[in-house]
Coordinates of C-alpha atoms in Angstrom, one line a residue:
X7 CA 51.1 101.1 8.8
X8 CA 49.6 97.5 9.6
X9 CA 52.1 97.0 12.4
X10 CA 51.0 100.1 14.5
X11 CA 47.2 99.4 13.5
X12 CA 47.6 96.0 15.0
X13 CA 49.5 97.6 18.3
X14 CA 46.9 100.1 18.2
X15 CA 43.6 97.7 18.5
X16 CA 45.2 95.0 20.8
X17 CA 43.8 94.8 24.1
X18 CA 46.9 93.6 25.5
X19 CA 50.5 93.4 24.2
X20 CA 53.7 91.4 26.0
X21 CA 56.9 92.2 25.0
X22 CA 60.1 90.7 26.2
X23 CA 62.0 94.0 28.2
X24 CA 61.0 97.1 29.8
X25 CA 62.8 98.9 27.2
X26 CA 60.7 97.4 24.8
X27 CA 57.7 98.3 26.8
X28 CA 58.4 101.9 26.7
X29 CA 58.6 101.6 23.1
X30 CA 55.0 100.4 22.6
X31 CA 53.8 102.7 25.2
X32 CA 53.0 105.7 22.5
X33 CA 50.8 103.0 20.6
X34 CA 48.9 101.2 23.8
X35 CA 49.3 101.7 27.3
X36 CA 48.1 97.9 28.0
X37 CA 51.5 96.3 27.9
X38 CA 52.7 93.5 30.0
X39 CA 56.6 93.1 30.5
X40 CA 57.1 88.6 30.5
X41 CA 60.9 87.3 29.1
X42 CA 61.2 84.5 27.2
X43 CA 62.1 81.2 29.1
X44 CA 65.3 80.5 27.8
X45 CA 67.2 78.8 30.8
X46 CA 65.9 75.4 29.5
X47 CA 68.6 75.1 27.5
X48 CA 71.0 74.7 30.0
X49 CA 71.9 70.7 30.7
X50 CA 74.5 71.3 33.5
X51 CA 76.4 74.8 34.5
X52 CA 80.6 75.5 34.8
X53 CA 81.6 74.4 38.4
X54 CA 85.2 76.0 38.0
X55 CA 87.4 79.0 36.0
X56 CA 90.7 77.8 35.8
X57 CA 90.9 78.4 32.0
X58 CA 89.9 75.2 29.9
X59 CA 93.4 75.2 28.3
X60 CA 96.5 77.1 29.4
X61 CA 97.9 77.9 25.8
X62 CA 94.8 79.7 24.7
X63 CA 91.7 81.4 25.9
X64 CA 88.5 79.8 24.9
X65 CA 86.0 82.3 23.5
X66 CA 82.3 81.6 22.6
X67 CA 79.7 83.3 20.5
X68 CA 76.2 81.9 20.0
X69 CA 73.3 83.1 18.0
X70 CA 71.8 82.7 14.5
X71 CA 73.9 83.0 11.7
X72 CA 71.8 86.6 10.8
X73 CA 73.4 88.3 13.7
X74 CA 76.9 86.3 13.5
X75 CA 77.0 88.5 9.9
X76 CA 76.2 91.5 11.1
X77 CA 78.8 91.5 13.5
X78 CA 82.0 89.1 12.5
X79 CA 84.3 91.5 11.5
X80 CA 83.7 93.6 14.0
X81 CA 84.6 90.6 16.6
X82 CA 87.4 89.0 14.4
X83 CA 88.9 92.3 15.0
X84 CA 89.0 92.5 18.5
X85 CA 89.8 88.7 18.7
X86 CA 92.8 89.8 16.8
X87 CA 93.8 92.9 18.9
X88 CA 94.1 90.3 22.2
X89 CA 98.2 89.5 23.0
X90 CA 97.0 86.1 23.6
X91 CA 96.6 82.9 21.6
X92 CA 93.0 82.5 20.8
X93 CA 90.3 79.9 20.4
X94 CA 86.9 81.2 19.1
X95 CA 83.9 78.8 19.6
X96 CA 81.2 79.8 17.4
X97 CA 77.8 78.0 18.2
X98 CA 75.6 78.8 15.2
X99 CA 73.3 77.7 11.9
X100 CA 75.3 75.6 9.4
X101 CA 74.4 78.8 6.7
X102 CA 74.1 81.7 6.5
X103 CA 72.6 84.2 4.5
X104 CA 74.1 86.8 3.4
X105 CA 70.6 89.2 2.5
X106 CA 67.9 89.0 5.0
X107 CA 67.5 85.5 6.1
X108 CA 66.6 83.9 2.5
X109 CA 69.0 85.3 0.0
X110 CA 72.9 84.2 -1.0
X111 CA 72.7 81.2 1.1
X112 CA 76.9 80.3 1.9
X113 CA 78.1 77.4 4.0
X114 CA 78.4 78.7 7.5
X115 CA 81.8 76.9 8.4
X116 CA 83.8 77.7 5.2
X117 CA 82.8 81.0 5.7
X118 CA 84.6 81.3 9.5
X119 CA 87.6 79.3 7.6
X120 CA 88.0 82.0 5.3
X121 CA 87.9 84.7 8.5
X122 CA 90.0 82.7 10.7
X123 CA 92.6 82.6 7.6
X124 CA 92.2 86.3 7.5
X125 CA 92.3 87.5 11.1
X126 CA 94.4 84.2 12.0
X127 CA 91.8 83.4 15.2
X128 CA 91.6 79.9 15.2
X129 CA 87.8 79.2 15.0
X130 CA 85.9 76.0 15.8
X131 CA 82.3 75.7 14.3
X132 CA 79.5 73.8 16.2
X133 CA 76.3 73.7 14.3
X134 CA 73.6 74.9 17.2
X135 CA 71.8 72.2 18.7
X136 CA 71.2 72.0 22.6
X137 CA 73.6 69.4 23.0
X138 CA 76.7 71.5 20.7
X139 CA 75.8 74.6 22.8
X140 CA 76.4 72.8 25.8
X141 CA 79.3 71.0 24.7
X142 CA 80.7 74.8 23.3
X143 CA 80.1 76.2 27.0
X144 CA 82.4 73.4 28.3
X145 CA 85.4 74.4 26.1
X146 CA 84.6 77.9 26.5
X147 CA 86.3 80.7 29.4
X148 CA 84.5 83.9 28.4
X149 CA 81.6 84.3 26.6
X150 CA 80.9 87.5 23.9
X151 CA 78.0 89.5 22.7
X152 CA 78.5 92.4 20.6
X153 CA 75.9 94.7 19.4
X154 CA 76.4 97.1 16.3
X155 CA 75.6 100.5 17.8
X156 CA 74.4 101.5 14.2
X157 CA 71.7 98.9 13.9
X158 CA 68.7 100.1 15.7
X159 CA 66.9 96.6 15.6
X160 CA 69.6 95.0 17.2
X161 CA 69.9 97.7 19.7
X162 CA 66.4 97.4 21.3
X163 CA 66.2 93.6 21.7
X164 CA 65.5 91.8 24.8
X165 CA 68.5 90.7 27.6
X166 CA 67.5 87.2 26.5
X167 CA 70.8 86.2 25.0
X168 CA 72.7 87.5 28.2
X169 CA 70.1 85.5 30.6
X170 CA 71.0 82.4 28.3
X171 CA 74.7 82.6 28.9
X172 CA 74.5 83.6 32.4
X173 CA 72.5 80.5 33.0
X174 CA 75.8 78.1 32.5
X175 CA 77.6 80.0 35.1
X176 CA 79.9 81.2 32.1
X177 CA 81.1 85.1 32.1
X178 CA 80.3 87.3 29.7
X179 CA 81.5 90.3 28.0
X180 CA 78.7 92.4 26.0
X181 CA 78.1 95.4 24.3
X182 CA 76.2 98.1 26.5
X183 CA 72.7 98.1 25.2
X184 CA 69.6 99.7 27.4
X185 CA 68.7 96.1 28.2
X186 CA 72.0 94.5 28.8
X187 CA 73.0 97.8 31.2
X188 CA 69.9 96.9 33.1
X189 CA 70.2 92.8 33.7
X190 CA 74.3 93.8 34.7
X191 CA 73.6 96.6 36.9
X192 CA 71.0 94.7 38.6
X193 CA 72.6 91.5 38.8
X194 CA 76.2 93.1 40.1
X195 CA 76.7 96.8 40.4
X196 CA 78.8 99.4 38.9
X197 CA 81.8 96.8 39.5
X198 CA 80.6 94.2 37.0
X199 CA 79.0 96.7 34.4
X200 CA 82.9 98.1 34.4
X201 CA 84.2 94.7 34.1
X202 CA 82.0 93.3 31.3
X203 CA 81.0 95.9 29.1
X204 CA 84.8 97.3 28.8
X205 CA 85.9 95.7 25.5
X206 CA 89.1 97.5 25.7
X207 CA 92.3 95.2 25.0
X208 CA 93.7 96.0 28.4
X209 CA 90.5 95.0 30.2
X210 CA 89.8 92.2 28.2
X211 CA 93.3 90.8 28.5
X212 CA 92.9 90.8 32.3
X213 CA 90.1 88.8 32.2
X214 CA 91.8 86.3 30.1
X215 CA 94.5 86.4 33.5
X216 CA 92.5 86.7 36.2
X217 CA 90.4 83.6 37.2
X218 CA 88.8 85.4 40.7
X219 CA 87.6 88.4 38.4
X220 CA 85.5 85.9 35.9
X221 CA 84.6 84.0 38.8
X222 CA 82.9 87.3 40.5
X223 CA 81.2 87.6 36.6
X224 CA 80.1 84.4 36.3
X225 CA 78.4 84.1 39.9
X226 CA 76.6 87.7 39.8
X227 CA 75.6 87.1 36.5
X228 CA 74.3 83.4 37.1
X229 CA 72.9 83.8 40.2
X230 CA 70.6 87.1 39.3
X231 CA 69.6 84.6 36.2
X232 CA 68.0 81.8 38.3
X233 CA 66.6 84.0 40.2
X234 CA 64.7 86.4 38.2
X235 CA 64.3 84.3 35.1
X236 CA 63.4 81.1 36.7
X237 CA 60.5 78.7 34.7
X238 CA 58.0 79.1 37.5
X239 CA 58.7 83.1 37.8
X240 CA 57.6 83.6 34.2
X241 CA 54.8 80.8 34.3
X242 CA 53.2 83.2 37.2
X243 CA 53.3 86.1 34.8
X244 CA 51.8 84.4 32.4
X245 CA 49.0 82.9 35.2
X246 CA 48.5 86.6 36.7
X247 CA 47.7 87.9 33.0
X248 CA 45.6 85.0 31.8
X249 CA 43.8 85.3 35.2
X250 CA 43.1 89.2 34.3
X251 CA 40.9 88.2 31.4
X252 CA 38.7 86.2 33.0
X253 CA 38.2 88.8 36.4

């Protein structure tokens, strides 16, 4: 295999995780642990959680179209199981593909038509651009990430969506991977791990009612972001590793 040949030879490899550094640990014990910087696209941050409108709560996904088909049943579903009215912002490519990322090419937005009609969630499509994300976060009161437990790939990737999300001050709900159990515990406890990664109806319908509870989210979450993921945290990673070469 080319892949583990590569691994194998490399004097050093850096990865996104920890998770993903014990991975790569059976094929080269010089691995260096330095997350994306993702923060950047973050033009201002939620200052309140009174929901954005009272008639409805304001969902958001964001991610490439890829993962949004891997997974949009599976969250049409549980939109549809909430006793509440529903708005789902979706913040992703205008198509998708229904193969890989290069085969059956369909129009993104008619495709979330055709689910909303389905699952009767209304849906509103923004086409990702720094700008529409930011704009999405605004009319948004929870954020979502689900994970397919099936899909191994998936599974093992880097808390960098979470971070991103936690960066606008905007709670989340997610799917307990290794690396999202690890950025929650750390950020908040046993508390917020209970709170976010429940996607039971009952729980989720009580985040939709209590603004204090996606308040305590939203501040864990944010605050462990900024911290721990900040521009000139990773940039001294990236220094102490250069510098090691040239020792």
């Amino acid at each position: 295999n080319l892949v583990i040949k590569v691994l194998s030879i490399s004097n050093i490899i850096i990865c996104g995780s920890i998770e993903q550094k014990k991975n790569l640990l059976r094929y080269n014990q010089s691995i260096i642990v330095i997350p994306d910087f993702v923060i950047s696209e973050v033009l201002h941050t939620k200052d309140n959680f009174k929901l954005v409108n009272n008639q409805k709560i304001n969902f958001l996904w964001e991610g490439f179209s890829g993962g949004l088909q891997k997974i949009a049943k599976d969250l049409f579903k549980l939109m549809a199981k909430i006793d509440k009215k529903i708005l789902l912002n979706i913040v992703t490519d205008p198509h998708t593909y229904l193969i890989g990322d290069r085969y059956i090419k369909i129009n993104t937005e008619k495709y979330l038509m055709k689910m909303s009609k389905k699952y009767r969630i209304e849906v509103k499509f923004w086409s990702w651009s720094k700008n529409n994300l930011n704009r999405a976060i605004e009319c948004s009161d929870l954020g979502i990430i689900l994970i397919p437990q099936e899909n191994k790939i998936m599974q093992n990737k880097p808390e960098n969506k979470l971070v991103l999300l936690s960066s606008f001050n905007l709670p989340v709900l997610v799917s307990s991977t290794p690396s999202y159990k690890r950025y929650i515990y750390d950020s908040g406890g046993k508390k917020l791990y209970d709170l976010s990664t429940n996607l039971k109806k009952s729980n989720i319908e009580n985040l939709c009612s209590k603004e204090s509870v996606r308040a305590f989210m939203a501040k864990c979450m944010y605050n462990y972001a900024i911290k721990e993921y900040s521009e000139e945290k990773i940039l001294s990673k990236w220094r102490k590793m250069l510098k090691s070469f040239l020792i």
